[in-house]
Amino acid sequence: AYERTCRYLAKKSNSVVASVGYRLAPEHPFPTQFEDCLTATIHFMRTAQDYGVDPSRIIICGDSSGGTLTAAVAQALVNRRDLPKLRAQILIYPFLQCVDFNLPSYQQNEGVPILLKKRTLALGLKYLNKDLSVMEAIFKGSHIPEDLQLKYQKWVSPDYIPHEFKTRGYKPIAINPFSEELYTLFKLVFDPVFSPLLAEDSVIAQLPEAFILTCEFDVLRDDGLLYKKRLEDHGIKVTWCHLQEGFHGIVFLALCS
């Protein structure tokens, strides 16, 4: 499905593009996809010159869940001294956190195709091979213990979303009482491999330059805005493109039409 997109990118950027055919969930559960992408990236970095590629100019890129994997791979490589440094990371409307499903973008765009709010969490739960019956409790924040709520508020909060992105409507939602059972079942979602926005500051501070694309009519818009802020707070250069009339999947649809 992505071959035409990759050919377009290769031609327009005059670059070598390597697309990773990682194994898919639910047949291959989390974190198989991350491991496949990391393995492929490391192999390419070590053999870049075989493809006529300068090892100092390697950029990793992904859209949607591929953006999640891109961010996670970039984080996994920050302390590798046996590999070249990544030149940059490109995150196209990425999914980056499983803490707050009531950010302004989730409220404003919950019914906007193609990525409905409920579909976003359903895909995440299938990725983890978990039952979908708990969706409402997760939407209400019952899966987060109080100590983690306090920790993650530094990074995931509507307070960090600029006012202009709240003008279409936003209402603070009270968090439901914590469920130990729910946390035990779903604590994997707080792993930075699953939610890269939750990586520690020591990791974020070492990341390469980034390009982040967000779309106004996308539940994941605020994930991108919050990651942009975290990177910039640590002095990482970010090139940000916001499509005011855009929606989730627009880049793929535009390049394949």
PDB file of C-alpha atoms in Angstrom:
ATOM      1  CA  ALA A   1       0.000   0.000   0.000  1.00  0.00           C
ATOM      2  CA  TYR A   2       2.886   2.369   0.731  1.00  0.00           C
ATOM      3  CA  GLU A   3       5.045   1.599  -2.288  1.00  0.00           C
ATOM      4  CA  ARG A   4       3.681   4.506  -4.333  1.00  0.00           C
ATOM      5  CA  THR A   5       4.185   6.896  -1.408  1.00  0.00           C
ATOM      6  CA  CYS A   6       7.778   5.710  -0.930  1.00  0.00           C
ATOM      7  CA  ARG A   7       8.544   6.032  -4.651  1.00  0.00           C
ATOM      8  CA  TYR A   8       7.152   9.582  -4.604  1.00  0.00           C
ATOM      9  CA  LEU A   9       9.280  10.532  -1.590  1.00  0.00           C
ATOM     10  CA  ALA A  10      12.402   8.988  -3.099  1.00  0.00           C
ATOM     11  CA  LYS A  11      11.908  10.844  -6.382  1.00  0.00           C
ATOM     12  CA  LYS A  12      11.002  14.244  -4.919  1.00  0.00           C
ATOM     13  CA  SER A  13      13.747  14.234  -2.275  1.00  0.00           C
ATOM     14  CA  ASN A  14      16.399  12.555  -4.446  1.00  0.00           C
ATOM     15  CA  SER A  15      16.948  10.088  -1.601  1.00  0.00           C
ATOM     16  CA  VAL A  16      17.248   6.387  -0.987  1.00  0.00           C
ATOM     17  CA  VAL A  17      14.061   5.236   0.773  1.00  0.00           C
ATOM     18  CA  ALA A  18      13.982   1.937   2.659  1.00  0.00           C
ATOM     19  CA  SER A  19      10.511   0.859   3.831  1.00  0.00           C
ATOM     20  CA  VAL A  20      10.312  -1.601   6.737  1.00  0.00           C
ATOM     21  CA  GLY A  21       7.775  -4.398   6.301  1.00  0.00           C
ATOM     22  CA  TYR A  22       7.350  -5.007  10.011  1.00  0.00           C
ATOM     23  CA  ARG A  23       5.122  -7.789  11.305  1.00  0.00           C
ATOM     24  CA  LEU A  24       1.594  -6.803  12.273  1.00  0.00           C
ATOM     25  CA  ALA A  25      -0.618  -7.221  15.330  1.00  0.00           C
ATOM     26  CA  PRO A  26      -2.626  -9.051  16.575  1.00  0.00           C
ATOM     27  CA  GLU A  27      -0.824 -12.078  15.076  1.00  0.00           C
ATOM     28  CA  HIS A  28       2.468 -10.572  16.222  1.00  0.00           C
ATOM     29  CA  PRO A  29       1.793  -8.633  19.444  1.00  0.00           C
ATOM     30  CA  PHE A  30       3.584  -5.605  20.871  1.00  0.00           C
ATOM     31  CA  PRO A  31       6.535  -4.929  20.861  1.00  0.00           C
ATOM     32  CA  THR A  32       7.319  -7.043  17.771  1.00  0.00           C
ATOM     33  CA  GLN A  33       6.708  -4.070  15.473  1.00  0.00           C
ATOM     34  CA  PHE A  34       9.159  -1.863  17.348  1.00  0.00           C
ATOM     35  CA  GLU A  35      11.774  -4.613  17.438  1.00  0.00           C
ATOM     36  CA  ASP A  36      11.447  -5.169  13.684  1.00  0.00           C
ATOM     37  CA  CYS A  37      11.821  -1.445  12.962  1.00  0.00           C
ATOM     38  CA  LEU A  38      14.781  -1.077  15.312  1.00  0.00           C
ATOM     39  CA  THR A  39      16.523  -4.127  13.832  1.00  0.00           C
ATOM     40  CA  ALA A  40      15.982  -2.859  10.282  1.00  0.00           C
ATOM     41  CA  THR A  41      17.194   0.648  11.175  1.00  0.00           C
ATOM     42  CA  ILE A  42      20.370  -0.629  12.840  1.00  0.00           C
ATOM     43  CA  HIS A  43      21.098  -2.902   9.875  1.00  0.00           C
ATOM     44  CA  PHE A  44      20.630  -0.025   7.431  1.00  0.00           C
ATOM     45  CA  MET A  45      22.818   2.294   9.485  1.00  0.00           C
ATOM     46  CA  ARG A  46      25.600  -0.279   9.513  1.00  0.00           C
ATOM     47  CA  THR A  47      25.336  -0.980   5.773  1.00  0.00           C
ATOM     48  CA  ALA A  48      24.304   2.473   4.505  1.00  0.00           C
ATOM     49  CA  GLN A  49      27.313   2.820   2.223  1.00  0.00           C
ATOM     50  CA  ASP A  50      26.275  -0.384   0.424  1.00  0.00           C
ATOM     51  CA  TYR A  51      23.231   1.588  -0.764  1.00  0.00           C
ATOM     52  CA  GLY A  52      25.207   4.701  -1.662  1.00  0.00           C
ATOM     53  CA  VAL A  53      23.975   6.480   1.473  1.00  0.00           C
ATOM     54  CA  ASP A  54      26.024   8.806   3.670  1.00  0.00           C
ATOM     55  CA  PRO A  55      25.655   7.309   7.216  1.00  0.00           C
ATOM     56  CA  SER A  56      25.575  10.820   8.688  1.00  0.00           C
ATOM     57  CA  ARG A  57      22.455  11.746   6.688  1.00  0.00           C
ATOM     58  CA  ILE A  58      20.002   9.010   7.685  1.00  0.00           C
ATOM     59  CA  ILE A  59      16.486  10.186   8.552  1.00  0.00           C
ATOM     60  CA  ILE A  60      13.738   7.955   9.926  1.00  0.00           C
ATOM     61  CA  CYS A  61      10.109   8.675   9.145  1.00  0.00           C
ATOM     62  CA  GLY A  62       6.622   7.343   9.777  1.00  0.00           C
ATOM     63  CA  ASP A  63       2.983   8.336   9.813  1.00  0.00           C
ATOM     64  CA  SER A  64       0.310   7.510  12.423  1.00  0.00           C
ATOM     65  CA  SER A  65       1.421   4.320  14.223  1.00  0.00           C
ATOM     66  CA  GLY A  66       4.528   4.526  12.043  1.00  0.00           C
ATOM     67  CA  GLY A  67       5.154   7.881  13.701  1.00  0.00           C
ATOM     68  CA  THR A  68       4.957   6.120  17.066  1.00  0.00           C
ATOM     69  CA  LEU A  69       7.560   3.618  15.904  1.00  0.00           C
ATOM     70  CA  THR A  70       9.767   6.359  14.465  1.00  0.00           C
ATOM     71  CA  ALA A  71       9.797   8.237  17.771  1.00  0.00           C
ATOM     72  CA  ALA A  72      10.442   5.029  19.732  1.00  0.00           C
ATOM     73  CA  VAL A  73      13.332   3.975  17.472  1.00  0.00           C
ATOM     74  CA  ALA A  74      14.904   7.444  17.684  1.00  0.00           C
ATOM     75  CA  GLN A  75      14.724   7.220  21.472  1.00  0.00           C
ATOM     76  CA  ALA A  76      16.208   3.717  21.508  1.00  0.00           C
ATOM     77  CA  LEU A  77      19.239   4.910  19.533  1.00  0.00           C
ATOM     78  CA  VAL A  78      20.240   7.943  21.629  1.00  0.00           C
ATOM     79  CA  ASN A  79      22.795   6.045  23.739  1.00  0.00           C
ATOM     80  CA  ARG A  80      24.214   3.859  20.970  1.00  0.00           C
ATOM     81  CA  ARG A  81      27.894   4.686  20.562  1.00  0.00           C
ATOM     82  CA  ASP A  82      28.449   1.948  17.971  1.00  0.00           C
ATOM     83  CA  LEU A  83      26.207   3.594  15.357  1.00  0.00           C
ATOM     84  CA  PRO A  84      26.096   6.893  13.451  1.00  0.00           C
ATOM     85  CA  LYS A  85      23.823   9.564  14.909  1.00  0.00           C
ATOM     86  CA  LEU A  86      20.465   9.955  13.206  1.00  0.00           C
ATOM     87  CA  ARG A  87      20.288  13.132  11.140  1.00  0.00           C
ATOM     88  CA  ALA A  88      16.600  13.692  11.908  1.00  0.00           C
ATOM     89  CA  GLN A  89      13.197  12.165  12.619  1.00  0.00           C
ATOM     90  CA  ILE A  90       9.990  12.882  10.709  1.00  0.00           C
ATOM     91  CA  LEU A  91       6.737  12.315  12.595  1.00  0.00           C
ATOM     92  CA  ILE A  92       3.558  12.587  10.532  1.00  0.00           C
ATOM     93  CA  TYR A  93       0.452  12.844  12.770  1.00  0.00           C
ATOM     94  CA  PRO A  94       1.928  10.363  15.277  1.00  0.00           C
ATOM     95  CA  PHE A  95       0.205   8.571  18.169  1.00  0.00           C
ATOM     96  CA  LEU A  96       2.417   9.335  21.171  1.00  0.00           C
ATOM     97  CA  GLN A  97       0.583   8.819  24.454  1.00  0.00           C
ATOM     98  CA  CYS A  98      -2.032   6.693  26.197  1.00  0.00           C
ATOM     99  CA  VAL A  99      -2.548   8.942  29.229  1.00  0.00           C
ATOM    100  CA  ASP A 100      -5.205  11.467  28.196  1.00  0.00           C
ATOM    101  CA  PHE A 101      -7.899  10.709  25.636  1.00  0.00           C
ATOM    102  CA  ASN A 102      -9.732  13.928  26.491  1.00  0.00           C
ATOM    103  CA  LEU A 103      -7.240  16.469  25.189  1.00  0.00           C
ATOM    104  CA  PRO A 104      -8.852  19.222  23.073  1.00  0.00           C
ATOM    105  CA  SER A 105      -8.109  17.407  19.798  1.00  0.00           C
ATOM    106  CA  TYR A 106      -9.800  14.236  21.056  1.00  0.00           C
ATOM    107  CA  GLN A 107     -12.894  16.170  22.110  1.00  0.00           C
ATOM    108  CA  GLN A 108     -13.120  18.251  18.945  1.00  0.00           C
ATOM    109  CA  ASN A 109     -12.451  15.457  16.463  1.00  0.00           C
ATOM    110  CA  GLU A 110     -13.883  12.347  18.142  1.00  0.00           C
ATOM    111  CA  GLY A 111     -16.244  11.732  15.226  1.00  0.00           C
ATOM    112  CA  VAL A 112     -13.978  12.866  12.361  1.00  0.00           C
ATOM    113  CA  PRO A 113     -13.015  10.110   9.860  1.00  0.00           C
ATOM    114  CA  ILE A 114     -10.824   8.246   9.375  1.00  0.00           C
ATOM    115  CA  LEU A 115      -9.487   7.984  12.891  1.00  0.00           C
ATOM    116  CA  LEU A 116     -12.422   8.220  15.272  1.00  0.00           C
ATOM    117  CA  LYS A 117     -11.649   8.550  18.991  1.00  0.00           C
ATOM    118  CA  LYS A 118     -13.007   5.075  19.770  1.00  0.00           C
ATOM    119  CA  ARG A 119     -11.151   3.567  16.828  1.00  0.00           C
ATOM    120  CA  THR A 120      -7.870   5.030  18.106  1.00  0.00           C
ATOM    121  CA  LEU A 121      -8.123   3.212  21.430  1.00  0.00           C
ATOM    122  CA  ALA A 122      -9.583   0.061  19.863  1.00  0.00           C
ATOM    123  CA  LEU A 123      -6.543  -0.211  17.581  1.00  0.00           C
ATOM    124  CA  GLY A 124      -4.226   0.326  20.550  1.00  0.00           C
ATOM    125  CA  LEU A 125      -5.951  -2.393  22.556  1.00  0.00           C
ATOM    126  CA  LYS A 126      -5.798  -4.825  19.635  1.00  0.00           C
ATOM    127  CA  TYR A 127      -2.100  -3.994  19.317  1.00  0.00           C
ATOM    128  CA  LEU A 128      -1.724  -5.216  22.915  1.00  0.00           C
ATOM    129  CA  ASN A 129      -4.174  -8.098  22.353  1.00  0.00           C
ATOM    130  CA  LYS A 130      -6.470  -6.755  25.098  1.00  0.00           C
ATOM    131  CA  ASP A 131     -10.251  -6.852  25.506  1.00  0.00           C
ATOM    132  CA  LEU A 132     -12.136  -3.833  24.169  1.00  0.00           C
ATOM    133  CA  SER A 133     -14.724  -3.871  26.984  1.00  0.00           C
ATOM    134  CA  VAL A 134     -12.533  -1.584  29.112  1.00  0.00           C
ATOM    135  CA  MET A 135     -12.482   1.293  26.633  1.00  0.00           C
ATOM    136  CA  GLU A 136     -14.809   3.597  28.565  1.00  0.00           C
ATOM    137  CA  ALA A 137     -12.840   3.177  31.802  1.00  0.00           C
ATOM    138  CA  ILE A 138      -9.595   4.058  29.995  1.00  0.00           C
ATOM    139  CA  PHE A 139     -11.222   7.075  28.351  1.00  0.00           C
ATOM    140  CA  LYS A 140     -12.026   8.266  31.896  1.00  0.00           C
ATOM    141  CA  GLY A 141      -8.441   7.772  33.108  1.00  0.00           C
ATOM    142  CA  SER A 142      -9.080   4.923  35.544  1.00  0.00           C
ATOM    143  CA  HIS A 143      -5.942   3.107  34.401  1.00  0.00           C
ATOM    144  CA  ILE A 144      -3.524   5.726  35.785  1.00  0.00           C
ATOM    145  CA  PRO A 145      -2.316   5.600  39.419  1.00  0.00           C
ATOM    146  CA  GLU A 146      -2.086   8.937  41.207  1.00  0.00           C
ATOM    147  CA  ASP A 147       1.712   9.026  41.305  1.00  0.00           C
ATOM    148  CA  LEU A 148       1.909   8.563  37.539  1.00  0.00           C
ATOM    149  CA  GLN A 149      -0.805  11.164  37.003  1.00  0.00           C
ATOM    150  CA  LEU A 150       1.348  13.687  38.829  1.00  0.00           C
ATOM    151  CA  LYS A 151       4.459  12.656  36.899  1.00  0.00           C
ATOM    152  CA  TYR A 152       2.856  12.741  33.463  1.00  0.00           C
ATOM    153  CA  GLN A 153       1.086  16.072  34.034  1.00  0.00           C
ATOM    154  CA  LYS A 154       4.478  17.676  33.363  1.00  0.00           C
ATOM    155  CA  TRP A 155       4.296  16.405  29.791  1.00  0.00           C
ATOM    156  CA  VAL A 156       0.677  15.549  28.954  1.00  0.00           C
ATOM    157  CA  SER A 157      -1.751  18.306  29.868  1.00  0.00           C
ATOM    158  CA  PRO A 158      -4.276  20.500  28.060  1.00  0.00           C
ATOM    159  CA  ASP A 159      -2.555  23.414  29.799  1.00  0.00           C
ATOM    160  CA  TYR A 160       0.289  23.065  27.275  1.00  0.00           C
ATOM    161  CA  ILE A 161      -2.005  23.223  24.251  1.00  0.00           C
ATOM    162  CA  PRO A 162      -2.030  26.779  22.807  1.00  0.00           C
ATOM    163  CA  HIS A 163      -5.322  28.648  23.187  1.00  0.00           C
ATOM    164  CA  GLU A 164      -5.966  28.820  19.445  1.00  0.00           C
ATOM    165  CA  PHE A 165      -6.386  25.039  19.405  1.00  0.00           C
ATOM    166  CA  LYS A 166      -9.156  25.200  22.011  1.00  0.00           C
ATOM    167  CA  THR A 167     -11.406  27.661  20.213  1.00  0.00           C
ATOM    168  CA  ARG A 168     -13.473  24.898  18.579  1.00  0.00           C
ATOM    169  CA  GLY A 169     -14.394  23.729  22.071  1.00  0.00           C
ATOM    170  CA  TYR A 170     -12.796  22.106  25.091  1.00  0.00           C
ATOM    171  CA  LYS A 171     -14.202  21.034  28.456  1.00  0.00           C
ATOM    172  CA  PRO A 172     -11.993  19.689  31.277  1.00  0.00           C
ATOM    173  CA  ILE A 173     -12.982  16.123  32.211  1.00  0.00           C
ATOM    174  CA  ALA A 174     -12.777  14.813  35.776  1.00  0.00           C
ATOM    175  CA  ILE A 175     -10.655  11.663  36.117  1.00  0.00           C
ATOM    176  CA  ASN A 176     -12.512   8.627  37.483  1.00  0.00           C
ATOM    177  CA  PRO A 177     -11.269   6.697  40.532  1.00  0.00           C
ATOM    178  CA  PHE A 178      -8.160   4.597  39.924  1.00  0.00           C
ATOM    179  CA  SER A 179      -8.561   0.876  39.204  1.00  0.00           C
ATOM    180  CA  GLU A 180      -5.627  -1.297  40.277  1.00  0.00           C
ATOM    181  CA  GLU A 181      -6.962  -4.137  38.131  1.00  0.00           C
ATOM    182  CA  LEU A 182      -7.074  -1.930  35.054  1.00  0.00           C
ATOM    183  CA  TYR A 183      -3.567  -0.631  35.698  1.00  0.00           C
ATOM    184  CA  THR A 184      -2.205  -4.171  36.069  1.00  0.00           C
ATOM    185  CA  LEU A 185      -3.777  -5.141  32.757  1.00  0.00           C
ATOM    186  CA  PHE A 186      -2.635  -2.065  30.857  1.00  0.00           C
ATOM    187  CA  LYS A 187       0.549  -0.736  32.448  1.00  0.00           C
ATOM    188  CA  LEU A 188       2.350  -1.596  29.194  1.00  0.00           C
ATOM    189  CA  VAL A 189       0.763   1.519  27.679  1.00  0.00           C
ATOM    190  CA  PHE A 190       3.072   3.672  29.817  1.00  0.00           C
ATOM    191  CA  ASP A 191       6.172   2.108  28.262  1.00  0.00           C
ATOM    192  CA  PRO A 192       7.828   4.818  26.113  1.00  0.00           C
ATOM    193  CA  VAL A 193       7.973   2.288  23.276  1.00  0.00           C
ATOM    194  CA  PHE A 194       4.155   2.408  23.257  1.00  0.00           C
ATOM    195  CA  SER A 195       3.847   6.052  24.382  1.00  0.00           C
ATOM    196  CA  PRO A 196       7.027   7.909  23.315  1.00  0.00           C
ATOM    197  CA  LEU A 197       5.757  11.162  24.825  1.00  0.00           C
ATOM    198  CA  LEU A 198       6.392   9.578  28.251  1.00  0.00           C
ATOM    199  CA  ALA A 199      10.150   9.122  27.765  1.00  0.00           C
ATOM    200  CA  GLU A 200      12.366  10.593  30.461  1.00  0.00           C
ATOM    201  CA  ASP A 201      13.927  14.040  29.994  1.00  0.00           C
ATOM    202  CA  SER A 202      17.407  12.476  29.773  1.00  0.00           C
ATOM    203  CA  VAL A 203      16.301  10.679  26.593  1.00  0.00           C
ATOM    204  CA  ILE A 204      14.334  13.551  25.043  1.00  0.00           C
ATOM    205  CA  ALA A 205      17.320  15.870  25.467  1.00  0.00           C
ATOM    206  CA  GLN A 206      19.476  13.680  23.198  1.00  0.00           C
ATOM    207  CA  LEU A 207      17.055  13.265  20.307  1.00  0.00           C
ATOM    208  CA  PRO A 208      17.833  14.445  16.777  1.00  0.00           C
ATOM    209  CA  GLU A 209      16.223  17.368  15.007  1.00  0.00           C
ATOM    210  CA  ALA A 210      12.577  16.728  14.138  1.00  0.00           C
ATOM    211  CA  PHE A 211       9.928  17.526  11.580  1.00  0.00           C
ATOM    212  CA  ILE A 212       6.397  17.142  12.972  1.00  0.00           C
ATOM    213  CA  LEU A 213       3.238  17.338  10.882  1.00  0.00           C
ATOM    214  CA  THR A 214      -0.142  17.824  12.572  1.00  0.00           C
ATOM    215  CA  CYS A 215      -3.648  18.181  11.177  1.00  0.00           C
ATOM    216  CA  GLU A 216      -6.413  20.318  12.641  1.00  0.00           C
ATOM    217  CA  PHE A 217      -9.134  17.692  12.196  1.00  0.00           C
ATOM    218  CA  ASP A 218      -7.262  14.810  13.816  1.00  0.00           C
ATOM    219  CA  VAL A 219      -7.630  13.313  17.299  1.00  0.00           C
ATOM    220  CA  LEU A 220      -3.829  12.969  17.400  1.00  0.00           C
ATOM    221  CA  ARG A 221      -3.151  16.653  16.738  1.00  0.00           C
ATOM    222  CA  ASP A 222      -2.345  17.425  20.370  1.00  0.00           C
ATOM    223  CA  ASP A 223       0.047  14.465  20.708  1.00  0.00           C
ATOM    224  CA  GLY A 224       2.172  16.154  18.053  1.00  0.00           C
ATOM    225  CA  LEU A 225       1.852  19.576  19.712  1.00  0.00           C
ATOM    226  CA  LEU A 226       2.897  18.200  23.106  1.00  0.00           C
ATOM    227  CA  TYR A 227       5.892  16.339  21.653  1.00  0.00           C
ATOM    228  CA  LYS A 228       6.924  19.487  19.800  1.00  0.00           C
ATOM    229  CA  LYS A 229       6.899  21.354  23.119  1.00  0.00           C
ATOM    230  CA  ARG A 230       8.932  18.678  24.903  1.00  0.00           C
ATOM    231  CA  LEU A 231      11.583  18.664  22.207  1.00  0.00           C
ATOM    232  CA  GLU A 232      11.795  22.460  22.058  1.00  0.00           C
ATOM    233  CA  ASP A 233      11.972  22.677  25.862  1.00  0.00           C
ATOM    234  CA  HIS A 234      15.198  20.657  25.593  1.00  0.00           C
ATOM    235  CA  GLY A 235      16.653  22.757  22.801  1.00  0.00           C
ATOM    236  CA  ILE A 236      15.895  20.293  20.001  1.00  0.00           C
ATOM    237  CA  LYS A 237      15.175  22.021  16.709  1.00  0.00           C
ATOM    238  CA  VAL A 238      11.666  21.284  15.436  1.00  0.00           C
ATOM    239  CA  THR A 239      10.232  22.139  12.039  1.00  0.00           C
ATOM    240  CA  TRP A 240       6.460  22.100  12.457  1.00  0.00           C
ATOM    241  CA  CYS A 241       3.867  21.945   9.698  1.00  0.00           C
ATOM    242  CA  HIS A 242       0.192  22.239  10.617  1.00  0.00           C
ATOM    243  CA  LEU A 243      -2.460  21.533   7.979  1.00  0.00           C
ATOM    244  CA  GLN A 244      -5.369  23.764   8.979  1.00  0.00           C
ATOM    245  CA  GLU A 245      -7.802  21.844   6.767  1.00  0.00           C
ATOM    246  CA  GLY A 246      -6.047  18.489   7.185  1.00  0.00           C
ATOM    247  CA  PHE A 247      -7.287  15.230   8.671  1.00  0.00           C
ATOM    248  CA  HIS A 248      -5.670  11.965   9.717  1.00  0.00           C
ATOM    249  CA  GLY A 249      -4.304  10.004   6.755  1.00  0.00           C
ATOM    250  CA  ILE A 250      -4.297  12.957   4.363  1.00  0.00           C
ATOM    251  CA  VAL A 251      -0.651  12.585   3.298  1.00  0.00           C
ATOM    252  CA  PHE A 252      -1.043   8.930   2.340  1.00  0.00           C
ATOM    253  CA  LEU A 253      -4.304   9.624   0.519  1.00  0.00           C
ATOM    254  CA  ALA A 254      -2.832  12.619  -1.331  1.00  0.00           C
ATOM    255  CA  LEU A 255       0.282  10.760  -2.503  1.00  0.00           C
ATOM    256  CA  CYS A 256      -1.646   7.651  -3.549  1.00  0.00           C
ATOM    257  CA  SER A 257      -4.435   9.433  -5.408  1.00  0.00           C
TER     258      SER A 257
END
